Short mmCIF file of C-alpha atoms and ligand atoms in Angstrom, two decimals:
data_model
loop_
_atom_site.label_atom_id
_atom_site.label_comp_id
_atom_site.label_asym_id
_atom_site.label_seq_id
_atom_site.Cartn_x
_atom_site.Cartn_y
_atom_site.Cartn_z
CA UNK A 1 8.58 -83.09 71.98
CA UNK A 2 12.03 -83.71 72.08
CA UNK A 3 13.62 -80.07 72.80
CA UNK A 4 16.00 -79.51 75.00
CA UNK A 5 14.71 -78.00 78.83
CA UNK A 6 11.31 -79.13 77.14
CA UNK A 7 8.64 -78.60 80.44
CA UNK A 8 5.85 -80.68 78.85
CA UNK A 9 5.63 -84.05 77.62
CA UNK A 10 3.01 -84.46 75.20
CA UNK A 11 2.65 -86.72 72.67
CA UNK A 12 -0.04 -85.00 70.64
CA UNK A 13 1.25 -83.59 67.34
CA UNK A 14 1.72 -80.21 67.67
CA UNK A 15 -1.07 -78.93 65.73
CA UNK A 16 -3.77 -80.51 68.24
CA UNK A 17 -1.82 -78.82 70.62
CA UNK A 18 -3.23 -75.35 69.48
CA UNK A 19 -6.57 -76.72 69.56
CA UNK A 20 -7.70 -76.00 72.99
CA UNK A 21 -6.30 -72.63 73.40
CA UNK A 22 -7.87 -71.52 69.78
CA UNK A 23 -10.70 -72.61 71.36
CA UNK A 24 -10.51 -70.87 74.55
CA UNK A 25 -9.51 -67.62 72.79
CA UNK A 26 -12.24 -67.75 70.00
CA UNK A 27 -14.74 -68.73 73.75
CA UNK A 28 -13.52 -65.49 74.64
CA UNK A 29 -13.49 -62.83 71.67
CA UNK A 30 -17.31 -61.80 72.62
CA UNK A 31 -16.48 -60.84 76.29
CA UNK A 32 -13.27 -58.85 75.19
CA UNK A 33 -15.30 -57.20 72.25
CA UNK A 34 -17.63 -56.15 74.76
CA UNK A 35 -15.02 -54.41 76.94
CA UNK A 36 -14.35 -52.10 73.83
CA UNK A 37 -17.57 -50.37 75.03
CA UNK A 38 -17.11 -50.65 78.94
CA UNK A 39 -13.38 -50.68 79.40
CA UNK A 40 -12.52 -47.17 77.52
CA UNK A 41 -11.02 -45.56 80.39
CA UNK A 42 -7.23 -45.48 81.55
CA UNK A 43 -6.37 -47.49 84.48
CA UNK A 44 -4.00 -44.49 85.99
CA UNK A 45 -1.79 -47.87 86.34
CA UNK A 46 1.48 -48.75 83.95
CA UNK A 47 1.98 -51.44 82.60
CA UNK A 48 5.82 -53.34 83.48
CA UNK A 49 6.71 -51.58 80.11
CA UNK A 50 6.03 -48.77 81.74
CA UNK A 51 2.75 -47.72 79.16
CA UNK A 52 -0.97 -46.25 80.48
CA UNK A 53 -2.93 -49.51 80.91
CA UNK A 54 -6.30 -48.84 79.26
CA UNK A 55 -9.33 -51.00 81.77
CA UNK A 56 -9.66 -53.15 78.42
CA UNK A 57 -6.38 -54.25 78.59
CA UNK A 58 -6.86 -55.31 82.64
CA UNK A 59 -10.48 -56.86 81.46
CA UNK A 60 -9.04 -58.63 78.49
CA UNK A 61 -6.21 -60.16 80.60
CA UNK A 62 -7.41 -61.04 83.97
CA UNK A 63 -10.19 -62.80 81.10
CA UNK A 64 -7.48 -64.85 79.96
CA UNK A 65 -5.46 -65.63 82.77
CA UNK A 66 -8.28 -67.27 83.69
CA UNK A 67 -9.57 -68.82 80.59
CA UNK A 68 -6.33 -69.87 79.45
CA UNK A 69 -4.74 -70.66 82.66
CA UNK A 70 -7.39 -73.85 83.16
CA UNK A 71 -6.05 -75.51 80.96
CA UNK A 72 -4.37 -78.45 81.17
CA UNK A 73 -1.60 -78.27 78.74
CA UNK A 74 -1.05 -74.84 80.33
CA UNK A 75 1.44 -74.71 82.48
CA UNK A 76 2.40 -70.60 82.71
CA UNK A 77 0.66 -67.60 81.87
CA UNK A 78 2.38 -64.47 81.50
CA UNK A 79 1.69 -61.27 80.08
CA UNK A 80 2.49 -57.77 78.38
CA UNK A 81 0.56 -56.09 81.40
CA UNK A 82 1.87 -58.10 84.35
CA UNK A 83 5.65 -58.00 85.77
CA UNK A 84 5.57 -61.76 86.44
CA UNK A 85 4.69 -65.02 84.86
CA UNK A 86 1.95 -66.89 86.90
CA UNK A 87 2.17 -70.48 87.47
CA UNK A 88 -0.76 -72.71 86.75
CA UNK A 89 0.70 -76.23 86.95
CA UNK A 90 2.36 -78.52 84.47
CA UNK A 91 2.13 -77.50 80.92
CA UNK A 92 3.76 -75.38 78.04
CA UNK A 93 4.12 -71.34 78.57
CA UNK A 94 2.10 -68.75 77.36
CA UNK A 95 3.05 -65.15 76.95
CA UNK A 96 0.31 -63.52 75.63
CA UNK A 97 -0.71 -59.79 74.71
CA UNK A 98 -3.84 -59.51 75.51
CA UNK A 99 -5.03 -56.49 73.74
CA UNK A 100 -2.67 -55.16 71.57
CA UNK A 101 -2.70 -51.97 70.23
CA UNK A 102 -5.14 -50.86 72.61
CA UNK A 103 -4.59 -47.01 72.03
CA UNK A 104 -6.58 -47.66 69.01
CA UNK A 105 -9.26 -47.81 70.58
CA UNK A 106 -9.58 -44.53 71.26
CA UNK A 107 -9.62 -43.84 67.38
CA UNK A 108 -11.76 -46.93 66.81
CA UNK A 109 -9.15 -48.89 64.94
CA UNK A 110 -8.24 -52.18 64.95
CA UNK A 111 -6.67 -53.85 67.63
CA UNK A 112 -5.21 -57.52 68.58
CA UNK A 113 -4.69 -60.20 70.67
CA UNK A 114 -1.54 -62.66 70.34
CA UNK A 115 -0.74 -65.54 71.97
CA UNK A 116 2.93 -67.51 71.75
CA UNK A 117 3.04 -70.80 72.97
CA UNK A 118 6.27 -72.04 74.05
CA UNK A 119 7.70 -75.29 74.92
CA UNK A 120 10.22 -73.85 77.41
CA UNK A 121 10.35 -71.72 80.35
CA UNK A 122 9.89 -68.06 79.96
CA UNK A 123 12.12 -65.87 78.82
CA UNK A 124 12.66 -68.42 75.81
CA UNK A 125 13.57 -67.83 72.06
CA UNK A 126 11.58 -67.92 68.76
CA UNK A 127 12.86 -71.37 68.42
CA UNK A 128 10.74 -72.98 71.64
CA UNK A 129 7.27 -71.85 69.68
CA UNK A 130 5.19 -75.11 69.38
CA UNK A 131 2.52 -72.35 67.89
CA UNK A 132 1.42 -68.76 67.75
CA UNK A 133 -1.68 -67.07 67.34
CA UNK A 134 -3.48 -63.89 66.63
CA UNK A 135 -6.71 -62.90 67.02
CA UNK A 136 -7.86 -59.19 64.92
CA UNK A 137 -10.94 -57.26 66.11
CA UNK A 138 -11.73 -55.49 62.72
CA UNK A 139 -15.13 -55.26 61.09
CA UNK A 140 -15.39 -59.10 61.57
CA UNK A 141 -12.93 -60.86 63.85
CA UNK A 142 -10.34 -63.58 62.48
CA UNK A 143 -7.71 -65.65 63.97
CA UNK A 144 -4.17 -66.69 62.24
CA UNK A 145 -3.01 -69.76 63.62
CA UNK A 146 0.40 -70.97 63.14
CA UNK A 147 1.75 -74.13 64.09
CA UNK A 148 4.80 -76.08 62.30
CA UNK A 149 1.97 -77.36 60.05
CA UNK A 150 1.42 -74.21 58.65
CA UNK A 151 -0.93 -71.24 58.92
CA UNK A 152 -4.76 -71.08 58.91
CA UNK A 153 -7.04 -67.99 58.98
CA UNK A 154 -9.87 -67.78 60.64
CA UNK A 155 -13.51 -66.07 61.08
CA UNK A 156 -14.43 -65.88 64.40
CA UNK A 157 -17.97 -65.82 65.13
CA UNK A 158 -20.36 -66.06 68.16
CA UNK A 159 -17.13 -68.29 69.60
CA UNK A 160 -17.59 -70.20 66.66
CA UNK A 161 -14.27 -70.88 64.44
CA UNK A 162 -14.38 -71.25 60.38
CA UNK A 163 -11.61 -72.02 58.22
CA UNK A 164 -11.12 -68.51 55.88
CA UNK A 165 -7.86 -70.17 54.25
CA UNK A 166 -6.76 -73.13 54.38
CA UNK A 167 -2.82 -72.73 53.56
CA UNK A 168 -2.14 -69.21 54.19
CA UNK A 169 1.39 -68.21 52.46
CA UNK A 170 2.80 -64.49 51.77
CA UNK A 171 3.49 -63.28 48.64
CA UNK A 172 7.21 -63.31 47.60
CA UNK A 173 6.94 -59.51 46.03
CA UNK A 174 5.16 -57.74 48.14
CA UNK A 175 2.30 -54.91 47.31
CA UNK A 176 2.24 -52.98 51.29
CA UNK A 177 4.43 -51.39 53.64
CA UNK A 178 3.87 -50.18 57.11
CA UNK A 179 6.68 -48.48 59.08
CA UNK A 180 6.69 -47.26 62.79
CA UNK A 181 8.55 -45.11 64.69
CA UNK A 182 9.34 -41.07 63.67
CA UNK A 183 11.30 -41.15 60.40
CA UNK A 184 14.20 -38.74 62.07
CA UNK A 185 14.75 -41.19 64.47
CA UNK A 186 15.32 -44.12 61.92
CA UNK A 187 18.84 -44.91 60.86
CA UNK A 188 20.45 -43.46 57.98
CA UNK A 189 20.40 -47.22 56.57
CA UNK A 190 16.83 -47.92 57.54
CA UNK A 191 15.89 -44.60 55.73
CA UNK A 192 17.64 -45.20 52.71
CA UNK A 193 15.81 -48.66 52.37
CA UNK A 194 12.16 -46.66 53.05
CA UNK A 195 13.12 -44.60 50.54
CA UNK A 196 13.30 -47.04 48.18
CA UNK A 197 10.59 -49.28 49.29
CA UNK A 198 7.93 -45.91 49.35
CA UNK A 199 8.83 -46.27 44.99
CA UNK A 200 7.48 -49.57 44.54
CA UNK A 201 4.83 -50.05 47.70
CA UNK A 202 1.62 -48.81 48.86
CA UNK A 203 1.96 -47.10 52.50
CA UNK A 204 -0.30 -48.67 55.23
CA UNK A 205 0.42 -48.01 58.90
CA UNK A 206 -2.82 -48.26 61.26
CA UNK A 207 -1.01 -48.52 64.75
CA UNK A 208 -1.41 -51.76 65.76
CA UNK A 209 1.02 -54.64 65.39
CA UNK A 210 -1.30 -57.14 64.60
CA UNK A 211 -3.55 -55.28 61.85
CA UNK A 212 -0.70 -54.16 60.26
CA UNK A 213 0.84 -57.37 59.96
CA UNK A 214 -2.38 -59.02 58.79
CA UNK A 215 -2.12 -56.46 56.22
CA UNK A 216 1.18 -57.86 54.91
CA UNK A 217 0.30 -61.68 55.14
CA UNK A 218 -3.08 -60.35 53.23
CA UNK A 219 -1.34 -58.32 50.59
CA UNK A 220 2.14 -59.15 50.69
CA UNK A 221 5.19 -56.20 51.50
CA UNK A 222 7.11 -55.34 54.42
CA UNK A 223 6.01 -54.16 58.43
CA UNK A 224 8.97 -52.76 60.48
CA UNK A 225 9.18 -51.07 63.69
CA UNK A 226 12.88 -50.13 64.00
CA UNK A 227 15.39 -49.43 66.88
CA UNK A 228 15.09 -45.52 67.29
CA UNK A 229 17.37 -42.81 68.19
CA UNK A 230 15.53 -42.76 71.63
CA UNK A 231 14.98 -46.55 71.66
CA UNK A 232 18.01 -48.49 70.56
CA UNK A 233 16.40 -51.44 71.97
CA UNK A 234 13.33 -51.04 69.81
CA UNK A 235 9.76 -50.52 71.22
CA UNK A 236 8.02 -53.74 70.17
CA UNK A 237 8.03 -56.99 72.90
CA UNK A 238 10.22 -60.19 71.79
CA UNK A 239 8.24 -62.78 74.22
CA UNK A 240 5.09 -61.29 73.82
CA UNK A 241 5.04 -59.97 70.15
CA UNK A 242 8.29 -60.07 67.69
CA UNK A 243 8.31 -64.05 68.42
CA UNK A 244 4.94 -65.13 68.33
CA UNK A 245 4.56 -62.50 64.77
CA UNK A 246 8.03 -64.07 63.55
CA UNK A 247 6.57 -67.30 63.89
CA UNK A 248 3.94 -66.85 61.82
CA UNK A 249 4.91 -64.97 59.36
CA UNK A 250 8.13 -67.21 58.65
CA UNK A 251 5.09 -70.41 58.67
CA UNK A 252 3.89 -68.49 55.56
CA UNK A 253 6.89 -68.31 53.53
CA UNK A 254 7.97 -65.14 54.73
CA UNK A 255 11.20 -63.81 56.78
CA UNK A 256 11.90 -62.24 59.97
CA UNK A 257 14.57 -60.20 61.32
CA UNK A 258 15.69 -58.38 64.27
CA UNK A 259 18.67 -56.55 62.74
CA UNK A 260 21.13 -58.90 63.16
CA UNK A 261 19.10 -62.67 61.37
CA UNK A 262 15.64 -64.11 62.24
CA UNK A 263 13.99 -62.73 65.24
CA UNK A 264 13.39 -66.21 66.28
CA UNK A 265 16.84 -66.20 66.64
CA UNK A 266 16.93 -63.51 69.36
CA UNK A 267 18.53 -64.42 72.81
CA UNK A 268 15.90 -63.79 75.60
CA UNK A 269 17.11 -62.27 78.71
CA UNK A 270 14.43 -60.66 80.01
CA UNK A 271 10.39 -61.18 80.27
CA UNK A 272 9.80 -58.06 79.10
CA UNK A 273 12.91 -57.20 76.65
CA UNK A 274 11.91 -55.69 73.06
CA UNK A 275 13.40 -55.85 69.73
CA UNK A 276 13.63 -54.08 66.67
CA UNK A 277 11.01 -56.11 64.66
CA UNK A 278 10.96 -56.26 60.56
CA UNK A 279 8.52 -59.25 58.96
CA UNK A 280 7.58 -59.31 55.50
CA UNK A 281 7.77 -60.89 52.03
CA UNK A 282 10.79 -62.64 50.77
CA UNK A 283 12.28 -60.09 48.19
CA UNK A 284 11.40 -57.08 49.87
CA UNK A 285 13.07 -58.94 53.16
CA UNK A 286 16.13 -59.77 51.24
CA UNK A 287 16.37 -56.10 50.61
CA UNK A 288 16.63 -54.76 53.99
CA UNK A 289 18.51 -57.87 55.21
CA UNK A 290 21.30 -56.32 52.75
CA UNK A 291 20.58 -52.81 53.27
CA UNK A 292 20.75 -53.10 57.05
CA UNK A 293 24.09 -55.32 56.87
CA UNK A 294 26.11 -52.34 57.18
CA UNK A 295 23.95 -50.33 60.02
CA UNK A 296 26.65 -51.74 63.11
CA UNK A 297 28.76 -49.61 61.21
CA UNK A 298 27.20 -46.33 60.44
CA UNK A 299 25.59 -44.70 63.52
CA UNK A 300 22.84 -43.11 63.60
CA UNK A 301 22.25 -39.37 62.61
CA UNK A 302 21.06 -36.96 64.20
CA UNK A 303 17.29 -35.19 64.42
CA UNK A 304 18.85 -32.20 62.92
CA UNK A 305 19.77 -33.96 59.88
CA UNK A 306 17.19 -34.44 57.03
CA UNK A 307 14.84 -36.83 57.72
CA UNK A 308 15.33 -38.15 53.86
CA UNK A 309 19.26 -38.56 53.70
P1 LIG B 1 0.26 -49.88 71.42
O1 LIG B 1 1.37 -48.99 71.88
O2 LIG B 1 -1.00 -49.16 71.00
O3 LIG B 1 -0.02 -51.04 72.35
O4 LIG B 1 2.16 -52.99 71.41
C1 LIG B 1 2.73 -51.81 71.01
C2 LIG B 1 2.02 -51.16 69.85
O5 LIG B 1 0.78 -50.61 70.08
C3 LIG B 1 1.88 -52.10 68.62
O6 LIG B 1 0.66 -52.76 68.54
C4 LIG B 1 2.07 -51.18 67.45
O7 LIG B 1 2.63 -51.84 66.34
C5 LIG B 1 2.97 -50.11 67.99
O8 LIG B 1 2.89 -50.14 69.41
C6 LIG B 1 2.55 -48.75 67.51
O9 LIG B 1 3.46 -47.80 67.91
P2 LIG B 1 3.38 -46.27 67.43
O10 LIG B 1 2.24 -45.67 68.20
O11 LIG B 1 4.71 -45.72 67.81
O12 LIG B 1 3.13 -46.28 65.95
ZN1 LIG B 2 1.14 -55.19 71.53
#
C-alpha cells in the first residue's frame, strides 16, 4: 500500500480488496431488508450523534459488526450508532452507516447503507479510502462500488451481485438538485447559488443521503447539505458519510467540497465530527466552489431576513 501510518499490508490491488466486503454486504441486504418490517420501532436509545436510534438501525449494525468484522482484511469496525470503534484484529478500518436515512422508513422511502474503507486508523481523511461503498434499498436494491479503479453499479439480488454499469461517470452539466437543511438557515451565499441553480435544475430531495446522491450520479446536478445557522458544523458525518460519498462521487468524474476544497481533504479530529457536504457534477460544482469563495466573509443572516435574499 505504501501510505503513510498504513495498518495493513496487503499486496492485493486495491480493487480485490473490496471484494470480500461487497460480498459480505450484498450476504447481508436480505436480513436488513427484513428488519424494515420487524425493526420499525424506536430504540428510546441515542445514537453518539445524539439522534433516536430506530431497532433497524441496532439490527442492521450489530448484523454487520458481525458480518463484516470476520473478516480478515478487517481490522476495525466502527459505526454511526456506536461511540467507539471495535477492534477485530489486523486489517484496514471500516466506518460504516449502517442504515442511513432510517427516518424514512417511517414514510417508506428509500434508505442506505455506506461503507468507507480506510487504510488508516480512525479518525482518518478522505485521502486513506482504499474504497467506498453504498448499498440503496429502493424498489430493487443496488450497490455503487468505488475503488481507485473506478465505480461500478450494482443489482443486488437474493445476495447475488450483477454488474448494472460497468464505468459509472457523472454528467458534467447536471439535470437534478437536492438541498437539505431549512432555506432560512442557509447562508446568504449558499442561497444566492440555490437561487440560481432552482432556474436551470429539476428539484429532488427524498431525505436520505444515499438516494439522493444516487440520484445525482444517475442524472447528473448537485446534492448539498450545508452548515446551518443552528449547525455551523453541518449535520452530515465526515468518517461515516461525507468521505466515503466524496469518494465516490469524485471516482465518477465529479467534485466534492466541504466549503473550504474537496471533502476528502477534511482534517479528522473526531469519530463522530460532521461536515458541511456538497457533491455533484463538474459545472454546477464549479459554480458553488466560486459562489461560496466569499461565504468566510459574509456571515450569515438572520431567520428574520427573507429566506430568498
Ligand atoms: P437521517 O437523519 O434520516 O439518518 O444521516 C443523516 C440523514 O438522514 C441523511 O441520510 C440525510 O441526507 C439527512 O440526514 C436528511 O436530513 P433532513 O431530515 O434534515 O433533510
Ligand atoms: Zn446517514
Amino acid at each position: 500500500m505504501g501510505n503513510p501510518g498504513s495498518r495493513s499490508d496487503l499486496d492485493a490491488d486495491e480493487t480485490s480488496i473490496v471484494t470480500p466486503i461487497i460480498e459480505t454486504l450484498a450476504d447481508a441486504v436480505p436480513k436488513i431488508r427484513t428488519a424494515f418490517e420487524t425493526h420499525r420501532a424506536y430504540e428510546g436509545e441515542e445514537n453518539p450523534s445524539g439522534e433516536e436510534m430506530l431497532a433497524a438501525d441496532v439490527y442492521a449494525d450489530e448484523l454487520l459488526e458481525s458480518r463484516l468484522g470476520d473478516l480478515d482484511c478487517v481490522g476495525t469496525y466502527a459505526s454511526e450508532e456506536r461511540a467507539d470503534p471495535v477492534d477485530t484484529g489486523e486489517g484496514l478500518s471500516l466506518a460504516v452507516d449502517p442504515l442511513d436515512g432510517s427516518s424514512n422508513l417511517t414514510s417508506n422511502n428509500g434508505v442506505g447503507t455506506i461503507v468507507g474503507i480506510y487504510d488508516a486508523e480512525l479518525p482518518a481523511t478522505g485521502r486513506d479510502l482504499l474504497g467506498a461503498i453504498y448499498v440503496l434499498y429502493g424498489p430493487t436494491t443496488t450497490a455503487m462500488v468505488a475503488t481507485e479503479a473506478g465505480v461500478t453499479e450494482y443489482l443486488v439480488s437474493d445476495g447475488d451481485l450483477d454488474v448494472l454499469t460497468e464505468e459509472v461517470e457523472i454528467n458534467d452539466e447536471g439535470a437534478v438538485y437536492g438541498f437539505g437543511g431549512p432555506v432560512p438557515e442557509w447562508s446568504r451565499e449558499f442561497r444566492r447559488y440555490a437561487m440560481s441553480i432552482q432556474r436551470r435544475l429539476k428539484r429532488r430531495y427524498g431525505g436520505a443521503l444515499v438516494g439522493d446522491v444516487n440520484q445525482v450520479l444517475s442524472y447528473g446536478g448537485v446534492f448539498a447539505y450545508p452548515e446551518l445557522e443552528t449547525r455551523p458544523e453541518g449535520k452530515l458525518r465526515l468518517q461515516f458519510e461525507a468521505n466515503p460519498i466524496a469518494f465516490i462521487v469524485e471516482q465518477a468524474g465529479g467534485e466534492s467540497f466541504d466549503g473550504d476544497s474537496s471533502v476528502l481533504e477534511t482534517e479528522a479530529e473526531r469519530l463522530h465530527q460532521r461536515t458541511p457536504l456538497f457533491v455533484g457534477s463538474e459545472e454546477p460544482m464549479a459554480q458553488l466552489i466560486e459562489t461560496l469563495g466569499g461565504r468566510a466573509r459574509d456571515p450569515h443572516v438572520t431567520t428574520r431576513d427573507s429566506p430568498w435574499e
